[in-house]
Coordinates of C-alpha atoms in Angstrom, one line a residue:
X11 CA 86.2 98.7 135.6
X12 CA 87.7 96.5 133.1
X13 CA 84.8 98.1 130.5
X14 CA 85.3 101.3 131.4
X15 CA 89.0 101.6 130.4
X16 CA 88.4 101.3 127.1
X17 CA 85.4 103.4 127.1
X18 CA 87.7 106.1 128.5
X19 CA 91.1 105.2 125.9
X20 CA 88.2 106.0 123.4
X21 CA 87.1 109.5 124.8
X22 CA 90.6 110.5 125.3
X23 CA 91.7 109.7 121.6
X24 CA 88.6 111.5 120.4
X25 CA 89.7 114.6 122.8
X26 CA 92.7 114.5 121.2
X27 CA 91.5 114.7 117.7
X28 CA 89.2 117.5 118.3
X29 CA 91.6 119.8 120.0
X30 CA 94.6 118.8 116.9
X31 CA 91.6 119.4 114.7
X32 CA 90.8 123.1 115.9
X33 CA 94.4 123.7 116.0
X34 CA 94.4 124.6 112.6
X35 CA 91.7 127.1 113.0
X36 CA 93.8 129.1 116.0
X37 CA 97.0 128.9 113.8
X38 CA 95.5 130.5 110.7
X39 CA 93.7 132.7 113.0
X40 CA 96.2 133.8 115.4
X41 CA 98.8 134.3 111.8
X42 CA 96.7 137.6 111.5
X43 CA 98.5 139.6 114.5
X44 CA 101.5 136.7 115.4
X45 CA 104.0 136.1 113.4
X46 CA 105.5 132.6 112.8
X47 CA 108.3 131.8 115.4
X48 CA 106.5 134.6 118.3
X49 CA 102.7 132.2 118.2
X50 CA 105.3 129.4 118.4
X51 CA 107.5 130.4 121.4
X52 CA 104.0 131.4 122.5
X53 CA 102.5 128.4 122.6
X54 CA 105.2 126.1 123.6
X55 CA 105.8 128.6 126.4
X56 CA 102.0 128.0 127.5
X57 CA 102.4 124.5 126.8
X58 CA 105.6 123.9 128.9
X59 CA 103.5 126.1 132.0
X60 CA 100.4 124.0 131.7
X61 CA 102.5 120.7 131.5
X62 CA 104.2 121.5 134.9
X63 CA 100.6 121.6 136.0
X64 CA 99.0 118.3 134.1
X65 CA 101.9 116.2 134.5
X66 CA 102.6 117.0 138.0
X67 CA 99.0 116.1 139.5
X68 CA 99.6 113.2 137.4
X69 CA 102.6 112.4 139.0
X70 CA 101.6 113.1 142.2
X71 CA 98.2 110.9 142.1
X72 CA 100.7 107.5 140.9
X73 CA 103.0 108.2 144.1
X74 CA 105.9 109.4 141.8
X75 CA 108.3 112.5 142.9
X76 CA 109.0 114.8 142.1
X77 CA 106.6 116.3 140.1
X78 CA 107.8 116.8 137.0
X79 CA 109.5 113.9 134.9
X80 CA 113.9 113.3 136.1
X81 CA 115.6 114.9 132.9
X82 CA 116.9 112.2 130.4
X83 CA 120.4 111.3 130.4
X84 CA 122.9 110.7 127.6
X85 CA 121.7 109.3 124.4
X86 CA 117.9 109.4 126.3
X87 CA 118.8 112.9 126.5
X88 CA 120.2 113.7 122.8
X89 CA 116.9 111.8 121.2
X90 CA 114.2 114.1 122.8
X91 CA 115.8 116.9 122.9
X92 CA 116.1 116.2 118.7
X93 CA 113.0 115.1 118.3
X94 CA 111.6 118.2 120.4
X95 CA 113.7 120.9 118.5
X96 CA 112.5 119.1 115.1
X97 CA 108.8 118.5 115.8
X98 CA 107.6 121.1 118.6
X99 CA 110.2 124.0 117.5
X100 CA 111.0 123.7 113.7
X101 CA 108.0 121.9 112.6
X102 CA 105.6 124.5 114.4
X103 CA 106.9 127.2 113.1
X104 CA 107.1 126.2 109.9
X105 CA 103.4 125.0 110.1
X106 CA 102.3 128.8 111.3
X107 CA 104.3 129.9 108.5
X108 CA 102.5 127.7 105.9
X109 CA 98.9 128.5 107.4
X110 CA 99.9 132.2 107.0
X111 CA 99.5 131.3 103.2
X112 CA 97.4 128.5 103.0
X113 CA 93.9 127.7 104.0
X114 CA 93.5 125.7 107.1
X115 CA 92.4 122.7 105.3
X116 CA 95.0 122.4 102.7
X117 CA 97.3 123.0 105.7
X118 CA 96.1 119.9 107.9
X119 CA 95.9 117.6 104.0
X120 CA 99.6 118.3 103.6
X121 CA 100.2 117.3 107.3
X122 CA 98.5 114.3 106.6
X123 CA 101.3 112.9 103.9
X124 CA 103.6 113.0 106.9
X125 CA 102.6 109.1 107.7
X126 CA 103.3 108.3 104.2
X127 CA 106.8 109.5 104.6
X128 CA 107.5 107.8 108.1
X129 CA 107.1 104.8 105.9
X130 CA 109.1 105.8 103.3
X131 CA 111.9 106.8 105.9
X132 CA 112.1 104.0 107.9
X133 CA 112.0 101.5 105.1
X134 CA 115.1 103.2 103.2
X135 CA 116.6 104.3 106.4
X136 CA 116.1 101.9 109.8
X137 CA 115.8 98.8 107.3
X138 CA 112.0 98.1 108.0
X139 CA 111.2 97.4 104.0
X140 CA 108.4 97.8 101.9
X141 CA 105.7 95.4 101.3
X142 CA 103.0 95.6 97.7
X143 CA 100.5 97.4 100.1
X144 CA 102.7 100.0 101.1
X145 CA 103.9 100.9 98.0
X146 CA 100.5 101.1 96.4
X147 CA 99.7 103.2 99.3
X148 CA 102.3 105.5 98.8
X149 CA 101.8 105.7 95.3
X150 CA 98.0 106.7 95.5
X151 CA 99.0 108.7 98.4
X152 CA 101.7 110.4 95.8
X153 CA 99.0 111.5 93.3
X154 CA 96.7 112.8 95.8
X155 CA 99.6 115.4 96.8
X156 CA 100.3 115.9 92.9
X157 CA 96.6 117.2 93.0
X158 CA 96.8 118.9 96.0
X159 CA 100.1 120.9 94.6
X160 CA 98.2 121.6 91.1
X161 CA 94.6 122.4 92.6
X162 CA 94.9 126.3 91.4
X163 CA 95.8 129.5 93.6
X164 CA 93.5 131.6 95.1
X165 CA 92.6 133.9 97.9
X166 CA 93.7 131.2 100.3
X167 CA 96.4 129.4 99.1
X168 CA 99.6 129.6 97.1
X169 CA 102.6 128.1 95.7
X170 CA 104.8 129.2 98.9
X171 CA 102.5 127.9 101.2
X172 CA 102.3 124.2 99.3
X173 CA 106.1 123.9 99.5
X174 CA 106.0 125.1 103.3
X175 CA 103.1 122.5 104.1
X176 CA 104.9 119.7 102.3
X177 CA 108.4 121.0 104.6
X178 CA 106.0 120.8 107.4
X179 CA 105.3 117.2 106.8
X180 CA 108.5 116.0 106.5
X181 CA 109.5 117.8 109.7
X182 CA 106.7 116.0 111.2
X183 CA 107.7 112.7 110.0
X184 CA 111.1 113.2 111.6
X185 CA 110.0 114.0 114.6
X186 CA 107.9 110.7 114.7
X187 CA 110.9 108.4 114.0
X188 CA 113.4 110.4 116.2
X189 CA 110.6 110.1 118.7
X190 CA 110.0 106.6 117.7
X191 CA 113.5 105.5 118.8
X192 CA 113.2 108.1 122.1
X193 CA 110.0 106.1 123.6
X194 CA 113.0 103.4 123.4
X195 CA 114.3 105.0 126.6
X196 CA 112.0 107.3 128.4
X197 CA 108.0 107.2 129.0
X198 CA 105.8 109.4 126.6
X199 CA 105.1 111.8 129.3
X200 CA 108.5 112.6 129.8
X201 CA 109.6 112.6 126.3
X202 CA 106.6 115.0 126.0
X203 CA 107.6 117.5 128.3
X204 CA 111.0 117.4 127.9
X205 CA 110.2 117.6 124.1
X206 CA 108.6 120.7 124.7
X207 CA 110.9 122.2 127.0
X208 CA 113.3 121.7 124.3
X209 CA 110.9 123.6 121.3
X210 CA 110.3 126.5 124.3
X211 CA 114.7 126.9 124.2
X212 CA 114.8 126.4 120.5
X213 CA 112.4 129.1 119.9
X214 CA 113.7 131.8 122.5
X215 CA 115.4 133.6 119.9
X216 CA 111.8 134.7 119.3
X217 CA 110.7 135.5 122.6
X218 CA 111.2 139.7 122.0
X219 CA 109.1 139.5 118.9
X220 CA 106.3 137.7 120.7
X221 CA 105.9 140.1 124.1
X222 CA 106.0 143.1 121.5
X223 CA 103.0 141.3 119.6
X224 CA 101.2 140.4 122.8
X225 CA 101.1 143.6 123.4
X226 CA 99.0 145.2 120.5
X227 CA 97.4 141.8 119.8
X228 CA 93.6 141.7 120.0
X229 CA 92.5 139.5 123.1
X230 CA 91.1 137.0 120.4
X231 CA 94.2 135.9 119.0
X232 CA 96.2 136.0 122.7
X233 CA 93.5 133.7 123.2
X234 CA 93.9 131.4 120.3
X235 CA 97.5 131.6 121.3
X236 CA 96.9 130.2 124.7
X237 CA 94.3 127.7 123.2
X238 CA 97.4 126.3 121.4
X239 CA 99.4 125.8 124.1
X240 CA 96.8 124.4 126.2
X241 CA 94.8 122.5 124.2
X242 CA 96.5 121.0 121.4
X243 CA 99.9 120.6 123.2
X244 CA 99.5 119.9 127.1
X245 CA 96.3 118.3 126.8
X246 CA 95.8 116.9 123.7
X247 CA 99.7 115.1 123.9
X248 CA 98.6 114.2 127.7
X249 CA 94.6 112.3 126.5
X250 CA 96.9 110.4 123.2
X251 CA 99.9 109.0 125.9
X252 CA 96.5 107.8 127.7
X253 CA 94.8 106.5 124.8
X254 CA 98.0 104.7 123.9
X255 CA 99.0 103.0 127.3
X256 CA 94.9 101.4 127.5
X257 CA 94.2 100.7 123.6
X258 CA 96.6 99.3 121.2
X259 CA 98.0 101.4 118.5
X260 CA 96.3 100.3 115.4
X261 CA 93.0 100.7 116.6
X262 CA 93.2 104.4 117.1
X263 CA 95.0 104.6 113.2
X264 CA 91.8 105.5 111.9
X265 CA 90.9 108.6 114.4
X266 CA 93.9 110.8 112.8
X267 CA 92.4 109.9 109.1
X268 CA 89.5 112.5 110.1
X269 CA 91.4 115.3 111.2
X270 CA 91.9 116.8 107.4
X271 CA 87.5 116.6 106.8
X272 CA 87.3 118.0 110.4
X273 CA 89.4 120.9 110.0
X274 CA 88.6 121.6 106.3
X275 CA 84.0 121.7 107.8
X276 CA 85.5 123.8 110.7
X277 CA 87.7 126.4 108.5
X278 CA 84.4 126.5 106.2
X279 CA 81.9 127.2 109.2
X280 CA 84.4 129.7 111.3
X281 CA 87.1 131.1 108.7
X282 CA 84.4 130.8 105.2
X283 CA 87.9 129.3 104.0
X284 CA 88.0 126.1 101.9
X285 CA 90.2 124.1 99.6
X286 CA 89.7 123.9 95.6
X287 CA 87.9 120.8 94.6
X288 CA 90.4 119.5 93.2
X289 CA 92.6 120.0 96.3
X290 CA 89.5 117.7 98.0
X291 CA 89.7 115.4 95.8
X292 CA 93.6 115.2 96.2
X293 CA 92.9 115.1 100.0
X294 CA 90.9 112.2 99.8
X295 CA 93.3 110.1 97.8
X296 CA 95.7 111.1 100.4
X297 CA 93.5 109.7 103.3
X298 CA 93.1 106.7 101.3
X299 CA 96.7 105.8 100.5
X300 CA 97.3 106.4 104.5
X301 CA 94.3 103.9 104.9
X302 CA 96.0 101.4 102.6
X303 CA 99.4 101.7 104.0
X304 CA 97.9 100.9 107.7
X305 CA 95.8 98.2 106.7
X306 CA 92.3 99.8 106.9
X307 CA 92.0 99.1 103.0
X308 CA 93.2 96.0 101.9
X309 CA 95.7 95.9 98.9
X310 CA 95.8 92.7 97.2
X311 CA 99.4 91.4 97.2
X312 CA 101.5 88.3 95.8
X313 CA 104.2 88.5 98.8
X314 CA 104.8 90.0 102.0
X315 CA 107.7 91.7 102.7
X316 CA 108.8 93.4 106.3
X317 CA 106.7 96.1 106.7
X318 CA 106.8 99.5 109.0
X319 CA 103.3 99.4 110.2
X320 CA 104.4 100.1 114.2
X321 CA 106.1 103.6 112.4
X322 CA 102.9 104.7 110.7
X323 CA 100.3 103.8 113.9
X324 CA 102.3 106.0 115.7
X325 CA 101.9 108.8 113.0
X326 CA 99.6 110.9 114.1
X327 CA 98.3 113.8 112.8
X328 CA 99.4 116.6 115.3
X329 CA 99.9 120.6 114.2

């Protein structure tokens, strides 16, 4: 048994990575008959249902009642319902905006800043500081999105969608630290379904658009819809909470690094859609200042200061 466990933390963190990683695929698939705040009420609304479902039997098999999580009180409360509105609500629909103008791969190397600006936030705002590695991290990290901004236009990308995936990240990395602080109070799996519950109210106001687009959509995208909800929301939040509780944090850091080469094979093989070279090569510097600034590439350094590394191995890379 006690091998087993972390044979099992393993497969759910790979699960997880796989189903964030084909994310990108449904959203800039489903962007051809959804627009972006219907696929994200959509989705959340699929997530929220099949939640109910995961969470219950989850529930149910550790003794707890009722099924679904007691609703956070006060401050509990305030904190997921923020971090819910900014990361499941805001942050998705801005996302599906973005991937309606850039390629799926560009999309998912933007994301990827996000961890670099959790660091950045925290050290200028919760007083966590910056040590020599971070802020050669973030520097290299920096360049790589200069590269990725001035990597040329084309079919699959423009200048609208690079300042919508770069909004995107910074939504991301709110919800992290708001999130961050919410774990302070409530379990993951109810700040995760509460979360949701919250981006499902936050996006009503585009529940009228979405039943008149389910209803001339092609079953393919109502499928990729449902995928979303499903996949990379219920289960894929569910297998990481898993993953979490049984492994520590900072060795599952480097399974998000390979989302951006996952999704950038996957858009070539299913959407023929891929980045310039020189947004690759910006990518990669990206990945590597990430890598730095967790301590999977050492930075030689003359002092320590405090660092933010619990902030950025909770970063992951989640569209």
């Amino acid at each position: 048994m006690t091998r087993r466990l972390p044979d099992l933390a393993v497969l759910a963190a790979l699960v997880t990575v796989a189903l964030w990683s084909l994310s990108f695929i449904a959203i800039r698939s489903a962007g051809h008959s959804f627009s972006p705040g219907a696929l994200a009420f959509g989705r959340l609304a699929v997530a929220v249902v099949a939640l109910v479902v995961i969470v219950g039997v989850m529930r149910r098999r550790a003794g707890s009642r009722p099924w679904i999580p007691p609703l956070p009180r006060g401050r509990a409360l305030a904190l997921v319902v923020g971090y819910g509105v900014a990361w499941f609500a805001v942050y998705t629909v801005v996302l599906n905006w973005a991937e309606q103008h850039l390629d799926a791969g560009t999309a998912a190397l933007l994301v990827n800043f996000a961890p670099i600006l959790v660091a950045v936030f925290a050290g200028l705002f919760l007083g966590e500081g910056f040590s020599g590695r971070l802020l050669v991290g973030i520097g290299v990290a920096f360049a790589g999105v200069v590269l990725i901004a001035v990597g040329g236009t084309g079919p699959h990308a423009d200048w609208l969608g690079i300042a919508l995936g770069l909004t995107a990240a910074v939504l991301y990395a709110t919800g992290v630290l708001v999130q961050k602080v919410a774990l302070g109070h409530v379990d993951g799996l109810t700040a995760t379904f509460w979360g949701v519950a919250a981006g499902v109210i936050a996006t009503v106001p585009f529940a009228p658009a979405a039943i008149r687009e389910v209803s001339t959509a092609p079953a393919s995208d109502i499928g990729a819809m449902v995928f979303l909800g499903v996949g990379p929301t219920a289960i894929a939040f569910t297998t990481w909470v898993y993953a979490l509780s049984r492994t520590s944090a900072g060795a599952l850091t480097a399974t998000t690094l390979v989302v951006p080469a996952v999704v950038i094979v996957l858009s070539w093989l299913l959407l023929a859609e891929v980045p310039t070279p020189l947004r690759v090569v910006g990518g990669v510097l990206c990945l590597v200042g990430v890598a730095m600034t967790r301590g999977l590439i050492r930075v030689p350094s003359s002092r320590r200061l405090r660092v933010v590394e619990d902030q950025l191995e909770e970063c992951e890379v989640e569209p």
